[in-house]
């Protein structure tokens, strides 16, 4: 099963690996974790900008992925509105820089 590695690649913004997996196994784009999160949920939650852009450009799949709801009734927009994980925020120092990083993700 390629779904686990696909979502792991999305976590780490490895869009090249995502592209390889999706090209070899097109149906893998619809894989979702047991918590109901699909590749776009994972990309947004982990601020994986390159994976998000790659998957979003796949017009034939984007509507289904964007409108999907995870097991906590979160859409992609709910996850985008949440703060980044603490380890991501610790990369920058200070509240102003953290806010700037969150705004950068939102604007992309």
Short mmCIF file of N, CA and C in Angstrom, two decimals:
data_model
loop_
_atom_site.label_atom_id
_atom_site.label_comp_id
_atom_site.label_asym_id
_atom_site.label_seq_id
_atom_site.Cartn_x
_atom_site.Cartn_y
_atom_site.Cartn_z
N UNK A 1 0.85 -1.18 0.00
CA UNK A 1 0.00 0.00 0.00
C UNK A 1 0.90 1.24 0.00
N UNK A 2 0.61 2.18 -0.84
CA UNK A 2 1.43 3.37 -0.98
C UNK A 2 0.86 4.57 -0.22
N UNK A 3 -0.30 4.42 0.39
CA UNK A 3 -0.94 5.54 1.06
C UNK A 3 -0.15 6.09 2.23
N UNK A 4 0.42 5.21 3.04
CA UNK A 4 1.22 5.65 4.18
C UNK A 4 2.43 6.47 3.75
N UNK A 5 3.25 5.94 2.84
CA UNK A 5 4.39 6.73 2.36
C UNK A 5 3.97 8.03 1.67
N UNK A 6 2.83 8.02 1.00
CA UNK A 6 2.34 9.23 0.34
C UNK A 6 2.07 10.32 1.36
N UNK A 7 1.38 9.98 2.43
CA UNK A 7 1.07 10.96 3.46
C UNK A 7 2.31 11.38 4.24
N UNK A 8 3.26 10.45 4.41
CA UNK A 8 4.52 10.81 5.06
C UNK A 8 5.29 11.81 4.21
N UNK A 9 5.31 11.59 2.90
CA UNK A 9 5.98 12.53 2.00
C UNK A 9 5.30 13.89 2.07
N UNK A 10 3.98 13.89 2.17
CA UNK A 10 3.25 15.15 2.29
C UNK A 10 3.59 15.87 3.59
N UNK A 11 3.78 15.13 4.66
CA UNK A 11 4.15 15.73 5.95
C UNK A 11 5.44 16.52 5.85
N UNK A 12 6.38 15.99 5.09
CA UNK A 12 7.71 16.60 5.00
C UNK A 12 7.88 17.45 3.75
N UNK A 13 6.79 17.76 3.07
CA UNK A 13 6.80 18.61 1.87
C UNK A 13 7.68 18.05 0.77
N UNK A 14 7.73 16.73 0.67
CA UNK A 14 8.52 16.07 -0.37
C UNK A 14 7.63 15.89 -1.60
N UNK A 15 7.43 16.97 -2.32
CA UNK A 15 6.49 16.94 -3.45
C UNK A 15 7.00 16.07 -4.60
N UNK A 16 8.29 15.90 -4.72
CA UNK A 16 8.82 15.04 -5.79
C UNK A 16 8.42 13.59 -5.56
N UNK A 17 8.50 13.13 -4.32
CA UNK A 17 8.08 11.77 -4.00
C UNK A 17 6.56 11.64 -4.16
N UNK A 18 5.83 12.65 -3.74
CA UNK A 18 4.37 12.64 -3.94
C UNK A 18 4.06 12.51 -5.42
N UNK A 19 4.75 13.26 -6.25
CA UNK A 19 4.52 13.21 -7.69
C UNK A 19 4.82 11.82 -8.26
N UNK A 20 5.90 11.20 -7.81
CA UNK A 20 6.26 9.86 -8.28
C UNK A 20 5.18 8.85 -7.90
N UNK A 21 4.76 8.89 -6.63
CA UNK A 21 3.74 7.93 -6.16
C UNK A 21 2.43 8.12 -6.90
N UNK A 22 1.99 9.36 -7.04
CA UNK A 22 0.71 9.63 -7.70
C UNK A 22 0.77 9.27 -9.19
N UNK A 23 1.91 9.46 -9.82
CA UNK A 23 2.07 9.10 -11.23
C UNK A 23 2.00 7.58 -11.40
N UNK A 24 2.66 6.84 -10.53
CA UNK A 24 2.69 5.37 -10.62
C UNK A 24 1.36 4.75 -10.19
N UNK A 25 0.73 5.33 -9.16
CA UNK A 25 -0.52 4.79 -8.62
C UNK A 25 -1.52 5.95 -8.48
N UNK A 26 -2.20 6.32 -9.56
CA UNK A 26 -3.09 7.49 -9.53
C UNK A 26 -4.18 7.43 -8.46
N UNK A 27 -4.67 6.27 -8.15
CA UNK A 27 -5.73 6.16 -7.14
C UNK A 27 -5.23 6.49 -5.73
N UNK A 28 -3.92 6.53 -5.53
CA UNK A 28 -3.38 6.82 -4.20
C UNK A 28 -3.71 8.24 -3.75
N UNK A 29 -4.05 9.11 -4.67
CA UNK A 29 -4.38 10.49 -4.32
C UNK A 29 -5.61 10.52 -3.40
N UNK A 30 -6.45 9.50 -3.46
CA UNK A 30 -7.66 9.43 -2.64
C UNK A 30 -7.45 8.73 -1.30
N UNK A 31 -6.23 8.27 -1.05
CA UNK A 31 -5.96 7.58 0.22
C UNK A 31 -6.18 8.55 1.38
N UNK A 32 -6.73 8.06 2.45
CA UNK A 32 -6.86 8.86 3.66
C UNK A 32 -6.46 8.02 4.86
N UNK A 33 -5.88 8.67 5.82
CA UNK A 33 -5.42 8.04 7.04
C UNK A 33 -6.64 7.58 7.85
N UNK A 34 -6.42 6.74 8.83
CA UNK A 34 -7.53 6.26 9.65
C UNK A 34 -8.27 7.39 10.37
N UNK A 35 -7.61 8.54 10.53
CA UNK A 35 -8.28 9.69 11.14
C UNK A 35 -9.05 10.50 10.10
N UNK A 36 -9.09 10.01 8.87
CA UNK A 36 -9.88 10.64 7.82
C UNK A 36 -9.16 11.73 7.05
N UNK A 37 -7.90 11.99 7.37
CA UNK A 37 -7.16 13.06 6.69
C UNK A 37 -6.59 12.57 5.37
N UNK A 38 -6.85 13.36 4.32
CA UNK A 38 -6.29 13.04 3.01
C UNK A 38 -5.01 13.84 2.79
N UNK A 39 -4.47 13.75 1.60
CA UNK A 39 -3.19 14.40 1.32
C UNK A 39 -3.24 15.91 1.48
N UNK A 40 -4.34 16.54 1.11
CA UNK A 40 -4.44 17.99 1.29
C UNK A 40 -4.56 18.37 2.76
N UNK A 41 -5.29 17.58 3.54
CA UNK A 41 -5.37 17.83 4.97
C UNK A 41 -3.97 17.80 5.58
N UNK A 42 -3.21 16.77 5.22
CA UNK A 42 -1.86 16.60 5.77
C UNK A 42 -0.95 17.75 5.33
N UNK A 43 -1.04 18.13 4.06
CA UNK A 43 -0.21 19.21 3.55
C UNK A 43 -0.52 20.53 4.25
N UNK A 44 -1.79 20.83 4.44
CA UNK A 44 -2.17 22.08 5.09
C UNK A 44 -1.77 22.05 6.56
N UNK A 45 -2.04 20.95 7.21
CA UNK A 45 -1.74 20.84 8.64
C UNK A 45 -0.24 20.99 8.92
N UNK A 46 0.59 20.50 8.00
CA UNK A 46 2.04 20.56 8.18
C UNK A 46 2.68 21.71 7.41
N UNK A 47 1.85 22.56 6.82
CA UNK A 47 2.33 23.72 6.06
C UNK A 47 3.29 23.30 4.95
N UNK A 48 2.93 22.23 4.27
CA UNK A 48 3.72 21.70 3.16
C UNK A 48 3.27 22.38 1.87
N UNK A 49 3.81 23.54 1.63
CA UNK A 49 3.37 24.40 0.55
C UNK A 49 3.55 23.77 -0.83
N UNK A 50 4.67 23.11 -1.06
CA UNK A 50 4.93 22.51 -2.38
C UNK A 50 3.97 21.37 -2.70
N UNK A 51 3.69 20.53 -1.71
CA UNK A 51 2.73 19.44 -1.91
C UNK A 51 1.34 20.00 -2.14
N UNK A 52 0.97 21.01 -1.36
CA UNK A 52 -0.33 21.63 -1.52
C UNK A 52 -0.51 22.17 -2.94
N UNK A 53 0.48 22.91 -3.43
CA UNK A 53 0.40 23.47 -4.78
C UNK A 53 0.33 22.38 -5.84
N UNK A 54 1.13 21.32 -5.68
CA UNK A 54 1.13 20.23 -6.64
C UNK A 54 -0.23 19.55 -6.73
N UNK A 55 -0.79 19.21 -5.59
CA UNK A 55 -2.08 18.50 -5.56
C UNK A 55 -3.20 19.42 -6.02
N UNK A 56 -3.14 20.68 -5.65
CA UNK A 56 -4.18 21.63 -6.04
C UNK A 56 -4.26 21.83 -7.55
N UNK A 57 -3.14 21.64 -8.23
CA UNK A 57 -3.12 21.79 -9.69
C UNK A 57 -3.73 20.61 -10.42
N UNK A 58 -4.00 19.54 -9.70
CA UNK A 58 -4.61 18.36 -10.29
C UNK A 58 -6.11 18.56 -10.30
N UNK A 59 -6.62 19.28 -11.28
CA UNK A 59 -8.02 19.70 -11.33
C UNK A 59 -9.02 18.58 -11.17
N UNK A 60 -8.73 17.41 -11.72
CA UNK A 60 -9.71 16.33 -11.69
C UNK A 60 -9.90 15.78 -10.28
N UNK A 61 -8.97 16.06 -9.36
CA UNK A 61 -9.07 15.52 -8.01
C UNK A 61 -9.34 16.58 -6.95
N UNK A 62 -9.07 17.82 -7.26
CA UNK A 62 -9.04 18.86 -6.23
C UNK A 62 -10.38 19.06 -5.52
N UNK A 63 -11.49 19.03 -6.23
CA UNK A 63 -12.79 19.29 -5.59
C UNK A 63 -13.07 18.26 -4.50
N UNK A 64 -12.88 16.99 -4.83
CA UNK A 64 -13.14 15.93 -3.85
C UNK A 64 -12.23 16.08 -2.63
N UNK A 65 -10.96 16.36 -2.85
CA UNK A 65 -10.00 16.47 -1.75
C UNK A 65 -10.25 17.71 -0.89
N UNK A 66 -10.60 18.81 -1.52
CA UNK A 66 -10.83 20.06 -0.79
C UNK A 66 -12.07 19.95 0.08
N UNK A 67 -13.10 19.29 -0.39
CA UNK A 67 -14.35 19.22 0.36
C UNK A 67 -14.42 18.06 1.35
N UNK A 68 -13.39 17.24 1.40
CA UNK A 68 -13.38 16.10 2.33
C UNK A 68 -13.33 16.57 3.78
N UNK A 69 -13.94 15.78 4.64
CA UNK A 69 -13.99 16.08 6.08
C UNK A 69 -13.29 14.94 6.81
N UNK A 70 -12.43 15.28 7.77
CA UNK A 70 -11.74 14.24 8.53
C UNK A 70 -12.63 13.72 9.66
N UNK A 71 -12.10 12.81 10.47
CA UNK A 71 -12.92 12.19 11.51
C UNK A 71 -13.30 13.16 12.63
N UNK A 72 -12.65 14.31 12.70
CA UNK A 72 -13.00 15.34 13.68
C UNK A 72 -13.88 16.43 13.08
N UNK A 73 -14.44 16.15 11.91
CA UNK A 73 -15.29 17.09 11.17
C UNK A 73 -14.56 18.36 10.74
N UNK A 74 -13.26 18.23 10.49
CA UNK A 74 -12.46 19.35 10.00
C UNK A 74 -12.32 19.28 8.49
N UNK A 75 -12.49 20.43 7.85
CA UNK A 75 -12.17 20.54 6.43
C UNK A 75 -10.75 21.07 6.32
N UNK A 76 -10.29 21.20 5.10
CA UNK A 76 -8.97 21.76 4.86
C UNK A 76 -8.88 23.18 5.44
N UNK A 77 -9.96 23.95 5.34
CA UNK A 77 -9.95 25.32 5.85
C UNK A 77 -9.84 25.37 7.37
N UNK A 78 -10.46 24.42 8.07
CA UNK A 78 -10.31 24.37 9.52
C UNK A 78 -8.84 24.17 9.88
N UNK A 79 -8.19 23.26 9.18
CA UNK A 79 -6.79 22.96 9.48
C UNK A 79 -5.88 24.14 9.14
N UNK A 80 -6.21 24.86 8.09
CA UNK A 80 -5.40 26.03 7.71
C UNK A 80 -5.52 27.12 8.76
N UNK A 81 -6.67 27.19 9.42
CA UNK A 81 -6.89 28.23 10.42
C UNK A 81 -6.22 27.95 11.75
N UNK A 82 -5.80 26.71 11.97
CA UNK A 82 -5.13 26.37 13.22
C UNK A 82 -3.67 26.78 13.15
N UNK A 83 -3.09 27.05 14.31
CA UNK A 83 -1.67 27.39 14.37
C UNK A 83 -0.84 26.19 13.96
N UNK A 84 0.35 26.46 13.49
CA UNK A 84 1.30 25.41 13.16
C UNK A 84 1.67 24.64 14.42
N UNK A 85 2.21 23.46 14.20
CA UNK A 85 2.70 22.67 15.32
C UNK A 85 3.79 23.45 16.05
N UNK A 86 3.96 23.17 17.32
CA UNK A 86 4.95 23.89 18.13
C UNK A 86 6.36 23.79 17.54
N UNK A 87 6.74 22.62 17.01
CA UNK A 87 8.09 22.50 16.46
C UNK A 87 8.31 23.39 15.25
N UNK A 88 7.28 23.67 14.49
CA UNK A 88 7.39 24.59 13.36
C UNK A 88 7.55 26.02 13.86
N UNK A 89 6.79 26.37 14.87
CA UNK A 89 6.84 27.73 15.39
C UNK A 89 8.16 28.02 16.11
N UNK A 90 8.80 26.99 16.64
CA UNK A 90 10.06 27.19 17.36
C UNK A 90 11.22 27.52 16.41
N UNK A 91 11.03 27.28 15.11
CA UNK A 91 12.07 27.61 14.16
C UNK A 91 12.31 29.11 14.07
N UNK A 92 11.28 29.89 14.34
CA UNK A 92 11.41 31.35 14.35
C UNK A 92 11.24 31.82 15.78
N UNK A 93 11.81 32.96 16.09
CA UNK A 93 11.80 33.44 17.46
C UNK A 93 10.89 34.65 17.59
N UNK A 94 10.13 34.65 18.66
CA UNK A 94 9.29 35.80 18.96
C UNK A 94 7.90 35.68 18.36
N UNK A 95 6.96 36.30 19.05
CA UNK A 95 5.57 36.24 18.62
C UNK A 95 5.35 36.90 17.26
N UNK A 96 6.03 38.01 17.02
CA UNK A 96 5.85 38.71 15.74
C UNK A 96 6.33 37.86 14.57
N UNK A 97 7.45 37.19 14.74
CA UNK A 97 7.96 36.33 13.66
C UNK A 97 7.08 35.10 13.46
N UNK A 98 6.54 34.57 14.57
CA UNK A 98 5.61 33.44 14.44
C UNK A 98 4.37 33.86 13.66
N UNK A 99 3.84 35.03 13.97
CA UNK A 99 2.66 35.54 13.26
C UNK A 99 2.99 35.77 11.79
N UNK A 100 4.18 36.28 11.52
CA UNK A 100 4.59 36.52 10.14
C UNK A 100 4.65 35.20 9.37
N UNK A 101 5.15 34.15 10.00
CA UNK A 101 5.23 32.83 9.35
C UNK A 101 3.83 32.29 9.06
N UNK A 102 2.91 32.45 9.99
CA UNK A 102 1.54 32.00 9.78
C UNK A 102 0.88 32.79 8.65
N UNK A 103 1.11 34.08 8.59
CA UNK A 103 0.56 34.90 7.52
C UNK A 103 1.14 34.52 6.16
N UNK A 104 2.42 34.20 6.13
CA UNK A 104 3.05 33.77 4.88
C UNK A 104 2.38 32.52 4.35
N UNK A 105 2.12 31.56 5.24
CA UNK A 105 1.46 30.32 4.80
C UNK A 105 0.06 30.64 4.27
N UNK A 106 -0.67 31.47 4.99
CA UNK A 106 -2.03 31.79 4.61
C UNK A 106 -2.07 32.48 3.25
N UNK A 107 -1.12 33.38 2.99
CA UNK A 107 -1.09 34.12 1.73
C UNK A 107 -0.67 33.25 0.56
N UNK A 108 0.14 32.21 0.81
CA UNK A 108 0.57 31.31 -0.29
C UNK A 108 -0.61 30.53 -0.75
#
